[in-house]
PDB file of C-alpha atoms in Angstrom:
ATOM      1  CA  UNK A   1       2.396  -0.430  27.817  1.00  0.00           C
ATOM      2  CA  UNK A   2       0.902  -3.869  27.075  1.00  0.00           C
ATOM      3  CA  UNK A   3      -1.182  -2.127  24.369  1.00  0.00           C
ATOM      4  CA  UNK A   4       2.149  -1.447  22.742  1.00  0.00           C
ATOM      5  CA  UNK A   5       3.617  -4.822  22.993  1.00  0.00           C
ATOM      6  CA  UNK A   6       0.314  -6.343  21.671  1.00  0.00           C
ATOM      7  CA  UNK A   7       0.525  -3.718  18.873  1.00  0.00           C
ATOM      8  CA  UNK A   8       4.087  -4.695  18.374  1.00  0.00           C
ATOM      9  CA  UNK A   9       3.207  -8.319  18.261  1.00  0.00           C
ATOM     10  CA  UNK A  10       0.551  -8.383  16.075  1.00  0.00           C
ATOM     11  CA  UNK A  11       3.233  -6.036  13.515  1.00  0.00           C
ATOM     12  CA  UNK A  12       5.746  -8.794  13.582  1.00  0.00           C
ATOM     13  CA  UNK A  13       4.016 -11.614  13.263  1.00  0.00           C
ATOM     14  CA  UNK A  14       0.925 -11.043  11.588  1.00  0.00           C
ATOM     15  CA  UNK A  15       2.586  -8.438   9.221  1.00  0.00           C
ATOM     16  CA  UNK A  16       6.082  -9.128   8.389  1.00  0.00           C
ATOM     17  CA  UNK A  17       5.958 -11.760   6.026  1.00  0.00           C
ATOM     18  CA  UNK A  18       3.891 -10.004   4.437  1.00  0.00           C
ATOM     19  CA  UNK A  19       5.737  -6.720   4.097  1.00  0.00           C
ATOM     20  CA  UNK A  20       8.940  -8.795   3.599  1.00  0.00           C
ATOM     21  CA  UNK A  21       7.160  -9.916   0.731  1.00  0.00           C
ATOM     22  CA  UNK A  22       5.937  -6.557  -1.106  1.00  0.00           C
ATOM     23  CA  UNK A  23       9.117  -4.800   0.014  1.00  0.00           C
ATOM     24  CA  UNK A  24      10.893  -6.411  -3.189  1.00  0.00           C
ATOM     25  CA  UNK A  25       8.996  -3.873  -5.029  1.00  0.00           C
ATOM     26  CA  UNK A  26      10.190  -1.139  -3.156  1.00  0.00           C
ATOM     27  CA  UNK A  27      13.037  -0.417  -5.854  1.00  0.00           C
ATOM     28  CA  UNK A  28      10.399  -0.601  -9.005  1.00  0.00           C
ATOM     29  CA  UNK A  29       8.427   1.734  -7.587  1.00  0.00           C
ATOM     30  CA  UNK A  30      11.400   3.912  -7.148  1.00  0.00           C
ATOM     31  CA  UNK A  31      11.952   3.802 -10.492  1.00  0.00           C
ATOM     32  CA  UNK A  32       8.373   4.242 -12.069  1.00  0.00           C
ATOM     33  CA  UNK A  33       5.862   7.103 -12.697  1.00  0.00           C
ATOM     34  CA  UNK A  34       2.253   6.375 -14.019  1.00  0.00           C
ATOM     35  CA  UNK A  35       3.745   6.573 -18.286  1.00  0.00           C
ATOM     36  CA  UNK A  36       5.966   3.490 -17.362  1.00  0.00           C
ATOM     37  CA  UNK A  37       3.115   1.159 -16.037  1.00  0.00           C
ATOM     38  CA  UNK A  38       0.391   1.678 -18.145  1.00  0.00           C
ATOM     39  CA  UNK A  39      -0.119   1.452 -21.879  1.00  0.00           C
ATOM     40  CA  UNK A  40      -3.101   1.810 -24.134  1.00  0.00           C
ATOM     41  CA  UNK A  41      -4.267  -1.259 -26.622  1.00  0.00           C
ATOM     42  CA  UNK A  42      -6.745  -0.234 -29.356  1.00  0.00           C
ATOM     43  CA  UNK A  43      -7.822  -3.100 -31.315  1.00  0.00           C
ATOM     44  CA  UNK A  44      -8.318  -1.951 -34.650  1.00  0.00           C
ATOM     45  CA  UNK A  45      -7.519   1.751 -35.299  1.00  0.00           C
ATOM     46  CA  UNK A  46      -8.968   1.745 -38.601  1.00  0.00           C
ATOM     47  CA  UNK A  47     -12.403   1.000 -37.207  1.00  0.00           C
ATOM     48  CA  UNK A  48     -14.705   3.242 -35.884  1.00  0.00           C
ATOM     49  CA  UNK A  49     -15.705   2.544 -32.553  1.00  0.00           C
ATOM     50  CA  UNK A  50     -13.097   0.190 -31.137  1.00  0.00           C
ATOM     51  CA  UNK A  51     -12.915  -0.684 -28.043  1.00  0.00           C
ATOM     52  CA  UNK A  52      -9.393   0.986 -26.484  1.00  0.00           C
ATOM     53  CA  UNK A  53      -8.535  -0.530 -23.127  1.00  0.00           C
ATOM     54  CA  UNK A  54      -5.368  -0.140 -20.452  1.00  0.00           C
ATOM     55  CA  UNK A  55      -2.198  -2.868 -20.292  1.00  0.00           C
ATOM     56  CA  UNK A  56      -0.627  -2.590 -17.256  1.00  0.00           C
ATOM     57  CA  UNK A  57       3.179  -3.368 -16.773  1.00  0.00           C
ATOM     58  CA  UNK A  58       3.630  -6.911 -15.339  1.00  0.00           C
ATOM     59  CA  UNK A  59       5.788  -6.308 -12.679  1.00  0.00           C
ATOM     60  CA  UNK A  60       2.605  -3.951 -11.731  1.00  0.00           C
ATOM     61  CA  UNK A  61       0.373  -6.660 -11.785  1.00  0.00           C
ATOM     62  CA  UNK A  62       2.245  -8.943 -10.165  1.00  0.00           C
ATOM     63  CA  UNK A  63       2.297  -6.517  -7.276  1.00  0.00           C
ATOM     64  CA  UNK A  64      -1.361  -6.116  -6.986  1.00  0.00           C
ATOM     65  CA  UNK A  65      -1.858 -10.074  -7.292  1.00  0.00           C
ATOM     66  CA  UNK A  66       0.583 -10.608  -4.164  1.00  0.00           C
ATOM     67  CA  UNK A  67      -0.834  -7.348  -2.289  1.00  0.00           C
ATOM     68  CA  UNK A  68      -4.555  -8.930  -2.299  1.00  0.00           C
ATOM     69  CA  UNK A  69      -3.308 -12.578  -0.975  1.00  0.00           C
ATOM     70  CA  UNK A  70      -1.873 -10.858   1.779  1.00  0.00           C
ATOM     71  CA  UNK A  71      -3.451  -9.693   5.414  1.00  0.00           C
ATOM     72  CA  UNK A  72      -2.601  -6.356   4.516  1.00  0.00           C
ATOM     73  CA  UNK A  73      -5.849  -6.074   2.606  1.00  0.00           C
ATOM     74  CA  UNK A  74      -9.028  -4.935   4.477  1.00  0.00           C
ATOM     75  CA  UNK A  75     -11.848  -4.669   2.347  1.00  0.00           C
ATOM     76  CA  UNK A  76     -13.427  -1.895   5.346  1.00  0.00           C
ATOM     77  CA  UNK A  77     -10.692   0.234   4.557  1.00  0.00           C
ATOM     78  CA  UNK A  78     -13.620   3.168   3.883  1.00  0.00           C
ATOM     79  CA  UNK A  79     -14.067   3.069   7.703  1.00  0.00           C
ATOM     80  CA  UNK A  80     -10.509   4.152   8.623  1.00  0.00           C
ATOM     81  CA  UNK A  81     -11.328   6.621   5.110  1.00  0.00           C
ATOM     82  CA  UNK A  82     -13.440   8.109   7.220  1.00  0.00           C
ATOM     83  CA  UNK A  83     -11.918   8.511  10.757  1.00  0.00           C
ATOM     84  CA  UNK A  84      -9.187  10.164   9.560  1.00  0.00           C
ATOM     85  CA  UNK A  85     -11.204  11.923   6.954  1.00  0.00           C
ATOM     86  CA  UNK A  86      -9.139  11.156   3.711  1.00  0.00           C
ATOM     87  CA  UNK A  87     -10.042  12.700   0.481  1.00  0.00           C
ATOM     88  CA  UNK A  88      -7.680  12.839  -1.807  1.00  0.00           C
ATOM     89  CA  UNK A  89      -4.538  11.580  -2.594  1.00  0.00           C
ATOM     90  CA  UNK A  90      -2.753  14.756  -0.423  1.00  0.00           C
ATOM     91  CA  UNK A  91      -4.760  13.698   2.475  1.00  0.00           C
ATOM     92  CA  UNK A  92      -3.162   9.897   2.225  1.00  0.00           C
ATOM     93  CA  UNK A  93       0.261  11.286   1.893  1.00  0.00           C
ATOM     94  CA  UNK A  94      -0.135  12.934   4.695  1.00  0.00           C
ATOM     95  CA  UNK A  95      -1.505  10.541   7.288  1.00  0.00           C
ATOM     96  CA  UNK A  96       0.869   7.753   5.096  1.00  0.00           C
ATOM     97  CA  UNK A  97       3.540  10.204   6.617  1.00  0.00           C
ATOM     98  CA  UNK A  98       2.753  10.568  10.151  1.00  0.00           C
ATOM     99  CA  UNK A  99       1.663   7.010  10.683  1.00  0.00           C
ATOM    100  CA  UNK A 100       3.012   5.130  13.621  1.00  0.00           C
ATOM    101  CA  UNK A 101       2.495   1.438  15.379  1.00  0.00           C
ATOM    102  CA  UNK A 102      -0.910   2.496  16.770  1.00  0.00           C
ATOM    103  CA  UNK A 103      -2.093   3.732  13.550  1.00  0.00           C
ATOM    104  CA  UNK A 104      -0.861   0.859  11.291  1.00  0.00           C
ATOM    105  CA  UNK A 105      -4.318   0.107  10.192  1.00  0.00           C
ATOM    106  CA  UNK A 106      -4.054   3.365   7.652  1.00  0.00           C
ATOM    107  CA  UNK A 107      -1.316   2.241   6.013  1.00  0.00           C
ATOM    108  CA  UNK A 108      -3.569  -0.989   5.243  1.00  0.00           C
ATOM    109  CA  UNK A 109      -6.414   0.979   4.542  1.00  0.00           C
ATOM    110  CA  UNK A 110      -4.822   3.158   1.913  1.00  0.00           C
ATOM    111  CA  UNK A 111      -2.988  -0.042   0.364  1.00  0.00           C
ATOM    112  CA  UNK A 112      -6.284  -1.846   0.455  1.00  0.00           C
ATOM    113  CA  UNK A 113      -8.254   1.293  -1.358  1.00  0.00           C
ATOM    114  CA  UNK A 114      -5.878   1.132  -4.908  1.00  0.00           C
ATOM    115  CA  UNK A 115      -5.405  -2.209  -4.506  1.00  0.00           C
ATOM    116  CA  UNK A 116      -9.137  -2.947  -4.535  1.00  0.00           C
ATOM    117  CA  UNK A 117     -10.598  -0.069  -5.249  1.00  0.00           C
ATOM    118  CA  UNK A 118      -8.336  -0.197  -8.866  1.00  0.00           C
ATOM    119  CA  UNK A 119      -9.773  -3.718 -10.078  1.00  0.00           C
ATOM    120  CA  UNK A 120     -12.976  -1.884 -10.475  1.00  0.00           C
ATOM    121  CA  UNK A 121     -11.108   1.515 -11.370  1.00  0.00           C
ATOM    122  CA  UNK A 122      -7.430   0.522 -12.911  1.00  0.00           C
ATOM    123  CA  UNK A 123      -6.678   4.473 -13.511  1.00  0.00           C
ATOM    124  CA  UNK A 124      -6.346   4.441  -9.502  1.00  0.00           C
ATOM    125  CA  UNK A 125      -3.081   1.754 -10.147  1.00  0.00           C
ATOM    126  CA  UNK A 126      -1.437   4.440 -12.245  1.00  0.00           C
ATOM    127  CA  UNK A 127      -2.409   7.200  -9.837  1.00  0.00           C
ATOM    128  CA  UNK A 128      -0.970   5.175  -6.627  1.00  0.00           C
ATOM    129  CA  UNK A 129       2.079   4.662  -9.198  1.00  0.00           C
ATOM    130  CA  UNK A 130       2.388   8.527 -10.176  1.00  0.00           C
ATOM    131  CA  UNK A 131       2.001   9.816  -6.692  1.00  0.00           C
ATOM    132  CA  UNK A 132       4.129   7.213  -5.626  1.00  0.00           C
ATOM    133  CA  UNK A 133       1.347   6.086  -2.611  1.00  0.00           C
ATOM    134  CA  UNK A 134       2.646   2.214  -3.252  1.00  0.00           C
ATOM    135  CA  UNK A 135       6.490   3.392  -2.735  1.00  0.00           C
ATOM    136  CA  UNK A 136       5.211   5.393   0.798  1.00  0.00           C
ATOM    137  CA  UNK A 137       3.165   3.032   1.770  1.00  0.00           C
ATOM    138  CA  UNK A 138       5.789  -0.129   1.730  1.00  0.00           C
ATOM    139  CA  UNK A 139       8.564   2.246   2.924  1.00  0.00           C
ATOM    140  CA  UNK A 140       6.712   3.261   5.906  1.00  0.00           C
ATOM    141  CA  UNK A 141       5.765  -0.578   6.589  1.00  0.00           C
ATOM    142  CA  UNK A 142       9.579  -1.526   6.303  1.00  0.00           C
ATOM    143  CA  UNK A 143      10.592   1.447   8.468  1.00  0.00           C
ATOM    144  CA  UNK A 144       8.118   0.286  11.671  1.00  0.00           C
ATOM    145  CA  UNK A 145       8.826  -3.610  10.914  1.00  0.00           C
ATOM    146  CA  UNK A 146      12.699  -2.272  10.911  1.00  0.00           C
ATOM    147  CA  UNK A 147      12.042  -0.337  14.228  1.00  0.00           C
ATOM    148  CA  UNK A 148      10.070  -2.744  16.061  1.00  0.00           C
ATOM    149  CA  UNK A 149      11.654  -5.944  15.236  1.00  0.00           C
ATOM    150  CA  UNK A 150      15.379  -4.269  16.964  1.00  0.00           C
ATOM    151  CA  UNK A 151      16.049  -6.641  19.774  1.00  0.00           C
ATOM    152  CA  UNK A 152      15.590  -3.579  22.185  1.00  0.00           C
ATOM    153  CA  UNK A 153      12.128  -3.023  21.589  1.00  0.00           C
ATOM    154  CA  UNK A 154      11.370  -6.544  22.307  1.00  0.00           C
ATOM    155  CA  UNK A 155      12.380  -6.271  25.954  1.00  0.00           C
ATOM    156  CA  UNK A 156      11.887  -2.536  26.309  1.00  0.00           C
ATOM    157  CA  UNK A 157       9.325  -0.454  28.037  1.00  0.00           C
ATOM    158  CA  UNK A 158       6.745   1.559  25.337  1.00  0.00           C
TER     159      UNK A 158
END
């Protein structure tokens, strides 16, 4: 029981301005699949050889710049990767899915993998996009800050 209220602590106040924060983008992701975010700029197409390169929708980018100020991002995110054995993208929806308060550290995890994983790899932006892993991912977040933060659970037995 006090494993739950420390759990449910640490949610609300470590967490919740921070999910407050990225929830705003809960209704662009709604709207967005991977051809709305991501464009391709080729500098000259006359030339041979020129260099072609991704350009990534702003309100995108904006995301992922507020995402990695926040404590949601845990650069040992492959350790929870491999606890729960993720390999794909069907294995995050999944476990994004079935997550609950003592299992809030995947939802970081999987956040933290596109989020820092796609600075090296941008194609994993529009795949999070596509599959619609940021959309889950702040959902379920909003859904256990929602749950928790009732005034029941506060005085309430776990």
């Amino acid at each position: 029981m006090e494993d739950s209220n420390l759990l449910r602590e640490k949610l609300l106040q470590e967490y919740k301005p921070d999910i407050e924060k990225l929830s705003k983008y809960i209704p662009y992701f709604q709207s967005k699949g991977a051809k709305d975010v991501m464009n391709q700029y080729e500098a000259d197409q006359n030339a041979s050889g020129s260099l072609v390169f991704p350009i990534y929708d702003s309100n995108l980018m904006s995301f992922i710049k507020e995402a990695k100020k926040t404590k949601l991002i845990n650069s040992n995110y492959v350790y929870v990767y491999s606890r729960k054995r993720m390999r794909n993208v069907k294995d995050e929806i999944v476990e994004i899915d079935h997550v609950t308060l003592k299992d809030f550290d995947v939802l970081t995890a999987i956040l933290s993998k596109y989020v820092l994983k796609g600075m090296i790899k941008a194609s994993l932006w529009t795949e999070a996009v596509e599959y619609k892993v940021f959309l889950k991912i702040l959902l379920k977040m909003k859904e256990l800050v929602d749950f928790w933060d009732k005034e029941e659970h506060k005085t309430s037995a776990y």
